[in-house]
């Protein structure tokens, strides 16, 4: 199978295979992940993929085996926690203020969001961000200033504004 044939095969089969694996697994995100991983494996074997005459079946089988492998890993992990006499640590869901922050960050342009994340979550300096992103230090500073201003606007508490108006 040539590169072009593989690309055409992917374009025609990925949605159908994802749907099939979704029905098999009951989890759309898991289906998308294993189908994509199966296509990645198929890419390196694309010359052999055509020999059997059923490349879609090969991808579907590999995707299924990947899903089973993931289940086994999760099961072994859960069993190990259980054998140790402890439960896996409880991970609390996000607090309301975290959800609001994430929503506000999603509204920013991607480069501002990336810059703010690198600076405030990864604790990188302006110079480190510039080196990692390929931006000038002045551009990084501009993204930080504009991003903070946009977040401040989006994260205003309307209750405080109402009480100030009274």
Coordinates of N, CA and C in Angstrom, one line a residue:
X1 N 0.9 -1.2 0.0 CA 0.0 0.0 0.0 C 0.9 1.2 0.0
X2 N 0.7 2.1 -0.9 CA 1.5 3.3 -1.0 C 1.0 4.3 0.0
X3 N 1.8 5.4 0.2 CA 1.4 6.4 1.1 C 0.0 7.0 0.8
X4 N -0.2 7.3 -0.5 CA -1.5 7.9 -1.0 C -2.6 6.9 -0.7
X5 N -2.4 5.6 -1.0 CA -3.4 4.6 -0.8 C -3.8 4.5 0.7
X6 N -2.7 4.6 1.6 CA -3.0 4.5 3.0 C -3.8 5.7 3.5
X7 N -3.4 6.9 3.0 CA -4.1 8.1 3.4 C -5.6 8.0 2.9
X8 N -5.8 7.5 1.7 CA -7.2 7.3 1.2 C -7.9 6.3 2.1
X9 N -7.3 5.2 2.4 CA -7.9 4.1 3.3 C -8.2 4.7 4.6
X10 N -7.3 5.5 5.2 CA -7.6 6.2 6.5 C -8.8 7.1 6.4
X11 N -8.8 7.9 5.4 CA -9.9 8.9 5.2 C -11.3 8.2 5.1
X12 N -11.3 7.0 4.4 CA -12.6 6.3 4.2 C -13.0 5.4 5.4
X13 N -12.0 5.0 6.2 CA -12.3 3.9 7.2 C -12.3 4.4 8.6
X14 N -11.6 5.5 8.9 CA -11.5 5.9 10.3 C -12.8 6.1 11.0
X15 N -13.7 6.8 10.4 CA -15.0 7.1 11.1 C -15.8 5.8 11.3
X16 N -15.8 4.9 10.3 CA -16.5 3.6 10.4 C -15.9 2.8 11.5
X17 N -14.5 2.7 11.5 CA -13.9 1.9 12.5 C -14.1 2.4 13.9
X18 N -14.0 3.7 14.0 CA -14.2 4.4 15.4 C -15.7 4.0 15.8
X19 N -16.6 4.1 14.9 CA -18.0 3.8 15.3 C -18.1 2.3 15.7
X20 N -17.5 1.4 15.0 CA -17.5 0.0 15.4 C -16.9 -0.2 16.7
X21 N -15.7 0.4 17.0 CA -15.0 0.2 18.3 C -15.8 0.8 19.4
X22 N -16.5 1.9 19.1 CA -17.3 2.6 20.1 C -18.4 1.7 20.5
X23 N -19.1 1.0 19.6 CA -20.1 0.0 19.9 C -19.5 -1.1 20.7
X24 N -18.3 -1.6 20.4 CA -17.7 -2.7 21.1 C -17.3 -2.3 22.5
X25 N -16.8 -1.1 22.6 CA -16.2 -0.7 23.9 C -17.2 0.1 24.8
X26 N -18.1 0.8 24.2 CA -19.0 1.6 25.0 C -18.4 2.9 25.4
X27 N -17.2 3.3 24.9 CA -16.6 4.5 25.3 C -16.0 5.2 24.0
X28 N -16.5 6.3 23.7 CA -16.1 6.9 22.4 C -14.7 7.4 22.5
X29 N -14.2 8.0 23.6 CA -12.8 8.4 23.7 C -11.9 7.3 23.6
X30 N -12.2 6.2 24.2 CA -11.3 5.0 24.2 C -11.3 4.5 22.8
X31 N -12.4 4.4 22.1 CA -12.5 4.0 20.7 C -11.6 4.8 19.8
X32 N -11.7 6.1 20.0 CA -10.9 7.0 19.1 C -9.4 6.8 19.4
X33 N -9.1 6.6 20.6 CA -7.7 6.4 21.0 C -7.1 5.1 20.4
X34 N -7.8 4.0 20.5 CA -7.3 2.8 20.1 C -7.3 2.7 18.5
X35 N -8.3 3.3 17.9 CA -8.3 3.3 16.4 C -7.1 4.1 15.9
X36 N -6.9 5.3 16.5 CA -5.8 6.1 16.1 C -4.4 5.4 16.3
X37 N -4.3 4.7 17.4 CA -3.1 4.0 17.7 C -2.9 2.8 16.7
X38 N -4.0 2.2 16.4 CA -3.9 1.1 15.4 C -3.5 1.6 14.0
X39 N -4.0 2.7 13.6 CA -3.6 3.3 12.4 C -2.1 3.7 12.4
X40 N -1.6 4.1 13.5 CA -0.2 4.5 13.6 C 0.6 3.2 13.4
X41 N 0.2 2.1 14.1 CA 0.9 0.8 13.9 C 0.8 0.3 12.4
X42 N -0.4 0.6 11.8 CA -0.6 0.2 10.4 C 0.2 0.9 9.5
X43 N 0.5 2.2 9.8 CA 1.3 3.0 8.9 C 2.7 2.4 8.7
X44 N 3.3 1.9 9.7 CA 4.7 1.3 9.6 C 4.6 -0.1 8.9
X45 N 3.4 -0.6 8.8 CA 3.2 -2.0 8.1 C 2.4 -1.8 6.9
X46 N 2.3 -0.7 6.3 CA 1.3 -0.5 5.2 C 1.6 -1.3 4.0
X47 N 2.8 -1.7 3.8 CA 3.1 -2.6 2.6 C 2.5 -4.0 2.9
X48 N 2.6 -4.5 4.1 CA 2.0 -5.8 4.4 C 0.5 -5.7 4.6
X49 N 0.0 -4.6 4.9 CA -1.4 -4.4 5.2 C -2.3 -4.8 4.0
X50 N -1.8 -4.5 2.8 CA -2.6 -4.7 1.6 C -2.5 -6.2 1.2
X51 N -1.5 -7.0 1.6 CA -1.4 -8.3 1.1 C -2.6 -9.2 1.5
X52 N -3.1 -9.1 2.7 CA -4.2 -9.9 3.2 C -5.5 -9.5 2.5
X53 N -5.6 -8.3 1.9 CA -6.8 -7.8 1.3 C -7.8 -7.3 2.2
X54 N -7.5 -7.3 3.5 CA -8.5 -6.8 4.5 C -7.8 -5.9 5.5
X55 N -7.4 -4.7 5.0 CA -6.7 -3.8 5.9 C -7.6 -3.3 7.0
X56 N -8.9 -3.1 6.7 CA -9.8 -2.7 7.7 C -9.9 -3.7 8.9
X57 N -10.0 -4.9 8.5 CA -10.1 -6.0 9.6 C -8.8 -6.0 10.4
X58 N -7.7 -5.8 9.8 CA -6.4 -5.7 10.5 C -6.4 -4.6 11.5
X59 N -6.8 -3.4 11.1 CA -6.9 -2.2 12.0 C -7.9 -2.5 13.1
X60 N -9.0 -3.0 12.8 CA -10.1 -3.3 13.8 C -9.5 -4.3 14.8
X61 N -8.8 -5.3 14.4 CA -8.3 -6.3 15.3 C -7.2 -5.7 16.2
X62 N -6.4 -4.9 15.6 CA -5.3 -4.3 16.4 C -5.9 -3.3 17.4
X63 N -6.9 -2.6 17.0 CA -7.6 -1.6 17.9 C -8.2 -2.4 19.1
X64 N -8.9 -3.5 18.8 CA -9.5 -4.3 19.8 C -8.5 -4.8 20.8
X65 N -7.4 -5.3 20.3 CA -6.3 -5.9 21.1 C -5.7 -4.8 22.0
X66 N -5.6 -3.6 21.5 CA -5.1 -2.5 22.3 C -6.0 -2.1 23.4
X67 N -7.3 -2.2 23.1 CA -8.3 -1.9 24.1 C -8.3 -3.0 25.2
X68 N -8.2 -4.2 24.8 CA -8.1 -5.3 25.8 C -6.9 -5.2 26.6
X69 N -5.8 -4.8 26.0 CA -4.5 -4.6 26.7 C -4.7 -3.5 27.8
X70 N -5.3 -2.4 27.4 CA -5.6 -1.3 28.3 C -6.4 -1.8 29.5
X71 N -7.5 -2.6 29.2 CA -8.3 -3.1 30.3 C -7.5 -3.9 31.2
X72 N -6.7 -4.8 30.7 CA -5.9 -5.7 31.6 C -5.0 -4.8 32.4
X73 N -4.4 -3.8 31.9 CA -3.5 -2.9 32.7 C -4.3 -2.3 33.8
X74 N -5.4 -1.7 33.5 CA -6.3 -1.1 34.5 C -6.7 -2.1 35.6
X75 N -7.0 -3.3 35.1 CA -7.4 -4.4 36.1 C -6.3 -4.8 37.0
X76 N -5.1 -4.9 36.4 CA -3.9 -5.3 37.2 C -3.6 -4.2 38.2
X77 N -3.8 -3.0 37.8 CA -3.5 -1.8 38.7 C -4.5 -1.8 39.8
X78 N -5.8 -2.0 39.5 CA -6.8 -2.1 40.6 C -6.6 -3.3 41.5
X79 N -6.2 -4.4 41.0 CA -5.9 -5.6 41.8 C -4.7 -5.3 42.7
X80 N -3.7 -4.7 42.2 CA -2.5 -4.4 43.0 C -2.9 -3.4 44.2
X81 N -3.7 -2.5 43.9 CA -4.2 -1.6 45.0 C -5.0 -2.4 46.0
X82 N -5.8 -3.3 45.5 CA -6.7 -4.1 46.4 C -5.8 -5.1 47.3
X83 N -4.8 -5.7 46.6 CA -4.0 -6.7 47.4 C -3.2 -5.9 48.4
X84 N -2.8 -4.7 48.2 CA -2.1 -3.9 49.1 C -2.9 -3.5 50.3
X85 N -4.2 -3.8 50.3 CA -5.1 -3.5 51.4 C -5.5 -2.0 51.4
X86 N -5.2 -1.3 50.4 CA -5.7 0.1 50.3 C -6.5 0.3 49.0
X87 N -7.3 1.3 49.1 CA -8.0 1.7 47.9 C -7.2 2.8 47.1
X88 N -7.4 2.8 45.9 CA -6.7 3.9 45.1 C -7.1 5.3 45.7
X89 N -6.2 6.2 45.7 CA -6.5 7.5 46.3 C -7.7 8.1 45.6
X90 N -8.5 8.8 46.4 CA -9.7 9.5 45.8 C -9.2 10.8 45.2
X91 N -9.6 11.0 44.0 CA -9.3 12.2 43.3 C -10.6 13.0 43.3
X92 N -10.6 14.2 43.9 CA -11.8 15.0 44.0 C -12.0 15.7 42.6
X93 N -13.2 15.9 42.3 CA -13.5 16.6 41.1 C -13.1 18.1 41.2
X94 N -13.1 18.8 40.1 CA -12.7 20.2 40.1 C -13.7 21.1 40.9
X95 N -13.1 22.0 41.6 CA -14.0 23.0 42.4 C -14.6 23.9 41.4
X96 N -15.7 24.6 41.7 CA -16.4 25.5 40.8 C -15.4 26.6 40.3
X97 N -14.6 27.1 41.1 CA -13.7 28.2 40.7 C -12.7 27.7 39.7
X98 N -12.3 26.4 39.8 CA -11.4 25.8 38.8 C -12.1 25.7 37.4
X99 N -13.3 25.3 37.4 CA -14.1 25.1 36.2 C -14.2 26.5 35.5
X100 N -14.5 27.5 36.3 CA -14.6 28.9 35.8 C -13.3 29.3 35.1
X101 N -12.2 29.0 35.8 CA -10.9 29.4 35.3 C -10.6 28.7 34.0
X102 N -10.8 27.4 33.9 CA -10.6 26.6 32.7 C -11.4 27.2 31.6
X103 N -12.7 27.4 31.8 CA -13.6 28.0 30.8 C -13.1 29.3 30.3
X104 N -12.6 30.2 31.2 CA -12.1 31.5 30.8 C -10.8 31.3 30.0
X105 N -10.0 30.4 30.4 CA -8.7 30.1 29.6 C -9.0 29.7 28.2
X106 N -10.1 28.9 28.1 CA -10.4 28.3 26.8 C -10.9 29.5 25.8
X107 N -11.3 30.6 26.4 CA -11.7 31.7 25.5 C -10.6 32.5 25.0
X108 N -9.4 32.3 25.6 CA -8.2 33.1 25.2 C -7.6 32.5 23.9
X109 N -6.9 33.4 23.1 CA -6.2 32.8 21.9 C -5.2 31.8 22.4
X110 N -5.0 30.8 21.6 CA -4.1 29.7 22.0 C -2.7 30.1 22.5
X111 N -2.1 31.1 21.8 CA -0.8 31.5 22.2 C -0.8 32.2 23.6
X112 N -1.8 33.0 23.9 CA -1.9 33.6 25.2 C -2.1 32.5 26.3
X113 N -3.0 31.6 26.0 CA -3.3 30.5 26.9 C -2.0 29.7 27.2
X114 N -1.2 29.4 26.2 CA 0.0 28.6 26.3 C 1.0 29.4 27.2
X115 N 1.2 30.7 26.9 CA 2.1 31.6 27.6 C 1.7 31.7 29.0
X116 N 0.5 31.9 29.3 CA 0.0 32.0 30.7 C 0.3 30.7 31.5
X117 N 0.0 29.6 30.8 CA 0.2 28.3 31.4 C 1.6 28.0 31.7
X118 N 2.5 28.3 30.8 CA 3.9 28.1 31.0 C 4.5 29.0 32.1
X119 N 3.9 30.2 32.2 CA 4.4 31.1 33.2 C 3.9 30.8 34.6
X120 N 2.6 30.6 34.7 CA 2.0 30.4 36.0 C 1.8 29.0 36.5
X121 N 1.7 28.1 35.6 CA 1.6 26.7 36.1 C 3.0 26.0 36.0
X122 N 3.8 26.3 35.0 CA 5.1 25.6 34.9 C 6.2 26.4 35.5
X123 N 5.9 27.6 36.0 CA 6.8 28.5 36.7 C 8.0 28.8 35.8
X124 N 7.8 29.0 34.5 CA 8.9 29.4 33.6 C 9.0 30.9 33.6
X125 N 10.3 31.4 33.4 CA 10.5 32.8 33.3 C 10.1 33.3 31.9
X126 N 10.1 34.6 31.7 CA 9.8 35.1 30.4 C 10.8 34.6 29.4
X127 N 12.1 34.6 29.8 CA 13.2 34.1 28.9 C 13.0 32.6 28.6
X128 N 12.7 31.8 29.6 CA 12.5 30.4 29.3 C 11.3 30.2 28.4
X129 N 10.2 30.9 28.5 CA 9.1 30.8 27.6 C 9.5 31.2 26.2
X130 N 10.2 32.3 26.1 CA 10.7 32.7 24.8 C 11.5 31.6 24.1
X131 N 12.4 31.0 24.9 CA 13.2 29.9 24.3 C 12.4 28.7 23.9
X132 N 11.4 28.4 24.7 CA 10.6 27.2 24.4 C 9.6 27.4 23.2
X133 N 9.1 28.6 23.1 CA 8.1 28.9 22.1 C 8.6 29.5 20.8
X134 N 9.9 30.0 20.9 CA 10.4 30.7 19.7 C 9.9 32.1 19.6
X135 N 9.3 32.6 20.6 CA 8.8 34.0 20.5 C 9.8 34.9 21.2
X136 N 9.8 36.2 20.8 CA 10.7 37.2 21.5 C 10.2 37.4 22.9
X137 N 11.1 37.9 23.7 CA 10.7 38.2 25.1 C 9.6 39.2 25.2
X138 N 9.7 40.2 24.3 CA 8.7 41.3 24.3 C 7.3 40.7 23.9
X139 N 7.3 39.8 23.0 CA 6.0 39.1 22.6 C 5.5 38.3 23.8
X140 N 6.3 37.6 24.5 CA 5.9 36.8 25.6 C 5.3 37.8 26.7
X141 N 6.0 38.9 26.9 CA 5.4 39.8 27.9 C 4.1 40.4 27.4
X142 N 4.0 40.7 26.2 CA 2.7 41.2 25.6 C 1.6 40.1 25.8
X143 N 1.9 38.9 25.5 CA 0.9 37.8 25.7 C 0.5 37.7 27.2
X144 N 1.5 37.8 28.1 CA 1.2 37.7 29.5 C 0.3 38.9 30.0
X145 N 0.6 40.1 29.5 CA -0.2 41.3 29.9 C -1.6 41.2 29.4
X146 N -1.7 40.9 28.1 CA -3.1 40.8 27.5 C -3.9 39.6 28.0
X147 N -3.2 38.5 28.3 CA -3.9 37.3 28.8 C -4.4 37.6 30.2
X148 N -3.6 38.2 31.0 CA -4.0 38.6 32.4 C -5.2 39.5 32.4
X149 N -5.1 40.5 31.5 CA -6.2 41.5 31.4 C -7.5 40.8 30.9
X150 N -7.4 39.9 29.9 CA -8.6 39.2 29.4 C -9.2 38.3 30.5
X151 N -8.3 37.6 31.3 CA -8.8 36.8 32.4 C -9.4 37.6 33.5
X152 N -8.8 38.7 33.8 CA -9.4 39.6 34.8 C -10.8 40.0 34.4
X153 N -11.0 40.3 33.2 CA -12.3 40.7 32.7 C -13.3 39.6 32.7
X154 N -12.8 38.4 32.3 CA -13.7 37.2 32.3 C -14.0 36.7 33.7
X155 N -13.1 36.9 34.6 CA -13.3 36.3 36.0 C -13.8 37.3 37.0
X156 N -14.3 38.4 36.5 CA -14.9 39.4 37.5 C -16.1 38.7 38.1
X157 N -16.3 39.0 39.4 CA -17.4 38.4 40.2 C -18.5 39.4 40.1
X158 N -19.6 39.1 39.4 CA -20.8 40.0 39.3 C -21.4 40.4 40.6
X159 N -21.2 39.6 41.6 CA -21.8 39.9 43.0 C -21.1 41.1 43.6
X160 N -19.8 41.2 43.4 CA -19.0 42.3 43.9 C -19.3 43.6 43.1
X161 N -19.5 43.5 41.8 CA -19.8 44.6 41.0 C -21.2 45.2 41.4
X162 N -22.1 44.3 41.7 CA -23.5 44.7 42.1 C -23.5 45.4 43.4
X163 N -22.7 45.0 44.3 CA -22.6 45.6 45.7 C -21.9 47.0 45.6
X164 N -21.0 47.1 44.6 CA -20.2 48.4 44.4 C -21.2 49.4 43.8
X165 N -22.1 49.0 43.0 CA -23.0 49.9 42.3 C -24.1 50.4 43.3
X166 N -24.3 49.8 44.4 CA -25.4 50.2 45.3 C -25.0 51.3 46.2

